[in-house]
mmCIF file of C-alpha atoms in Angstrom:
data_model
loop_
_atom_site.group_PDB
_atom_site.id
_atom_site.type_symbol
_atom_site.label_atom_id
_atom_site.label_comp_id
_atom_site.label_asym_id
_atom_site.label_seq_id
_atom_site.Cartn_x
_atom_site.Cartn_y
_atom_site.Cartn_z
ATOM 1 C CA GLN A 9 14.287 3.840 -12.724
ATOM 2 C CA VAL A 10 12.475 4.555 -9.336
ATOM 3 C CA GLU A 11 13.233 2.766 -6.176
ATOM 4 C CA LEU A 12 10.397 2.481 -3.594
ATOM 5 C CA VAL A 13 11.115 1.836 0.212
ATOM 6 C CA GLU A 14 8.308 0.798 2.377
ATOM 7 C CA SER A 15 8.567 1.265 6.419
ATOM 8 C CA GLY A 16 6.184 1.071 9.292
ATOM 9 C CA GLY A 17 5.829 -2.848 9.547
ATOM 10 C CA GLY A 18 5.976 -5.095 12.438
ATOM 11 C CA SER A 19 4.012 -7.364 14.986
ATOM 12 C CA VAL A 20 0.758 -6.147 16.554
ATOM 13 C CA GLN A 21 -2.207 -7.742 18.505
ATOM 14 C CA ALA A 22 -5.699 -8.076 16.952
ATOM 15 C CA GLY A 23 -7.350 -4.821 17.049
ATOM 16 C CA GLY A 24 -4.210 -2.770 16.996
ATOM 17 C CA SER A 25 -2.834 -0.202 14.351
ATOM 18 C CA LEU A 26 -0.158 0.161 11.957
ATOM 19 C CA ARG A 27 0.760 3.068 9.475
ATOM 20 C CA LEU A 28 2.848 1.877 6.785
ATOM 21 C CA SER A 29 4.741 4.325 4.778
ATOM 22 C CA CYS A 30 6.263 4.210 1.163
ATOM 23 C CA VAL A 31 9.036 6.582 0.050
ATOM 24 C CA ALA A 32 9.892 6.663 -3.731
ATOM 25 C CA SER A 33 13.687 7.878 -4.358
ATOM 26 C CA ARG A 34 12.447 10.607 -6.845
ATOM 27 C CA TYR A 35 9.829 12.349 -7.995
ATOM 28 C CA ILE A 36 6.758 10.305 -9.372
ATOM 29 C CA ASN A 37 4.269 12.263 -11.804
ATOM 30 C CA SER A 38 1.329 12.723 -9.598
ATOM 31 C CA ALA A 39 -0.755 11.520 -12.570
ATOM 32 C CA TRP A 40 0.224 8.321 -11.733
ATOM 33 C CA CYS A 41 -1.695 5.665 -9.331
ATOM 34 C CA PHE A 42 -0.314 4.736 -6.031
ATOM 35 C CA GLY A 43 -1.224 1.781 -3.946
ATOM 36 C CA TRP A 44 -0.524 -1.324 -1.838
ATOM 37 C CA PHE A 45 -0.929 -4.919 -2.224
ATOM 38 C CA ARG A 46 -0.180 -7.871 0.110
ATOM 39 C CA GLN A 47 0.999 -11.379 -0.027
ATOM 40 C CA ALA A 48 0.715 -13.884 2.403
ATOM 41 C CA PRO A 49 2.251 -17.423 2.048
ATOM 42 C CA GLY A 50 0.145 -19.610 0.183
ATOM 43 C CA LYS A 51 -2.233 -17.105 -0.729
ATOM 44 C CA GLU A 52 -3.072 -15.202 -3.771
ATOM 45 C CA ARG A 53 -1.768 -11.366 -4.034
ATOM 46 C CA GLU A 54 -4.425 -8.967 -2.841
ATOM 47 C CA GLU A 55 -4.499 -5.602 -4.164
ATOM 48 C CA VAL A 56 -5.288 -3.782 -0.947
ATOM 49 C CA ALA A 57 -5.707 -0.065 -1.663
ATOM 50 C CA GLU A 58 -4.950 2.529 -4.518
ATOM 51 C CA ILE A 59 -5.505 6.232 -4.891
ATOM 52 C CA ASP A 60 -5.464 7.692 -8.273
ATOM 53 C CA LYS A 61 -4.653 11.252 -9.859
ATOM 54 C CA ASN A 62 -7.902 12.860 -8.814
ATOM 55 C CA GLY A 63 -7.585 11.444 -5.343
ATOM 56 C CA PHE A 64 -10.148 8.686 -5.916
ATOM 57 C CA THR A 65 -9.530 5.787 -3.539
ATOM 58 C CA ALA A 66 -10.393 2.031 -3.708
ATOM 59 C CA TYR A 67 -10.063 -0.845 -1.409
ATOM 60 C CA SER A 68 -10.326 -4.412 -1.286
ATOM 61 C CA ASP A 69 -13.515 -5.325 0.452
ATOM 62 C CA SER A 70 -11.543 -7.372 2.954
ATOM 63 C CA VAL A 71 -10.096 -3.929 4.397
ATOM 64 C CA LYS A 72 -12.629 -1.499 3.471
ATOM 65 C CA GLY A 73 -13.562 0.726 6.647
ATOM 66 C CA ARG A 74 -10.124 -0.161 8.160
ATOM 67 C CA PHE A 75 -7.737 0.841 6.150
ATOM 68 C CA THR A 76 -6.821 4.347 4.517
ATOM 69 C CA ILE A 77 -4.406 5.226 1.732
ATOM 70 C CA SER A 78 -3.236 8.762 1.529
ATOM 71 C CA GLU A 79 -0.288 10.580 -0.424
ATOM 72 C CA ASP A 80 2.069 13.439 -0.062
ATOM 73 C CA ASN A 81 3.349 14.270 -3.253
ATOM 74 C CA ALA A 82 5.758 16.820 -1.703
ATOM 75 C CA LYS A 83 7.442 14.070 -0.017
ATOM 76 C CA ASN A 84 7.020 11.522 -2.941
ATOM 77 C CA SER A 85 5.344 9.279 -0.089
ATOM 78 C CA TRP A 86 2.081 7.592 0.306
ATOM 79 C CA TYR A 87 0.854 5.927 3.292
ATOM 80 C CA LEU A 88 -1.558 3.135 4.500
ATOM 81 C CA GLN A 89 -3.082 3.469 7.982
ATOM 82 C CA MET A 90 -4.152 0.134 9.091
ATOM 83 C CA ASN A 91 -6.840 0.274 12.196
ATOM 84 C CA SER A 92 -8.448 -2.742 13.787
ATOM 85 C CA LEU A 93 -6.073 -5.233 12.441
ATOM 86 C CA LYS A 94 -6.895 -8.833 12.397
ATOM 87 C CA PRO A 95 -4.993 -12.079 12.136
ATOM 88 C CA GLU A 96 -5.713 -12.510 8.465
ATOM 89 C CA ASP A 97 -4.493 -9.514 7.730
ATOM 90 C CA THR A 98 -0.941 -10.927 8.337
ATOM 91 C CA ALA A 99 1.103 -10.500 5.080
ATOM 92 C CA LYS A 100 4.026 -8.767 3.511
ATOM 93 C CA TYR A 101 3.059 -5.565 2.318
ATOM 94 C CA TYR A 102 4.187 -3.894 -0.613
ATOM 95 C CA CYS A 103 3.775 -0.497 -2.161
ATOM 96 C CA ALA A 104 3.450 0.059 -5.835
ATOM 97 C CA ALA A 105 3.237 3.119 -8.332
ATOM 98 C CA GLY A 106 2.067 2.898 -11.887
ATOM 99 C CA VAL A 107 0.544 4.844 -14.710
ATOM 100 C CA TYR A 108 -2.636 2.807 -14.105
ATOM 101 C CA CYS A 109 -3.948 1.318 -11.011
ATOM 102 C CA ARG A 110 -2.953 -2.159 -10.562
ATOM 103 C CA GLY A 111 -0.681 -2.148 -13.785
ATOM 104 C CA TRP A 112 2.447 -1.213 -11.583
ATOM 105 C CA ASN A 113 5.385 -0.073 -13.095
ATOM 106 C CA TYR A 114 7.246 0.044 -9.842
ATOM 107 C CA LYS A 115 7.159 -2.074 -6.716
ATOM 108 C CA GLY A 116 8.826 -1.882 -3.365
ATOM 109 C CA GLN A 117 10.408 -4.765 -1.603
ATOM 110 C CA GLY A 118 7.830 -5.182 1.119
ATOM 111 C CA THR A 119 7.374 -4.816 5.007
ATOM 112 C CA GLN A 120 6.080 -7.587 7.102
ATOM 113 C CA VAL A 121 2.758 -7.220 9.099
ATOM 114 C CA THR A 122 2.042 -9.767 11.593
ATOM 115 C CA VAL A 123 -1.149 -9.610 13.580
ATOM 116 C CA SER A 124 -1.676 -12.165 16.614
ATOM 117 C CA SER A 125 -4.693 -13.217 18.182
#
């Protein structure tokens, strides 16, 4: 079993930036996919960003151009740089890892991001 722990959430004003980090408790095969999704109260889960074994990245339309996902396999970590934050980005953000992107085998407990206008 692998435990994922997120950090870096917090409160920020619109236009600000945050960097989320996810650390895995042990090595995860670099051939896996790593990503982030978010959940806001009363809204459906949204897959925000993912990076696959080839380094290919994909983003939801709502964050494209503002968020960047990256990984550091040596540190069993991946990150989500969030710029130009908007109030609608307010949600609990979860990191995830899986054999297939969006078919997550492991998920973290989440970190809250709150963006005020």
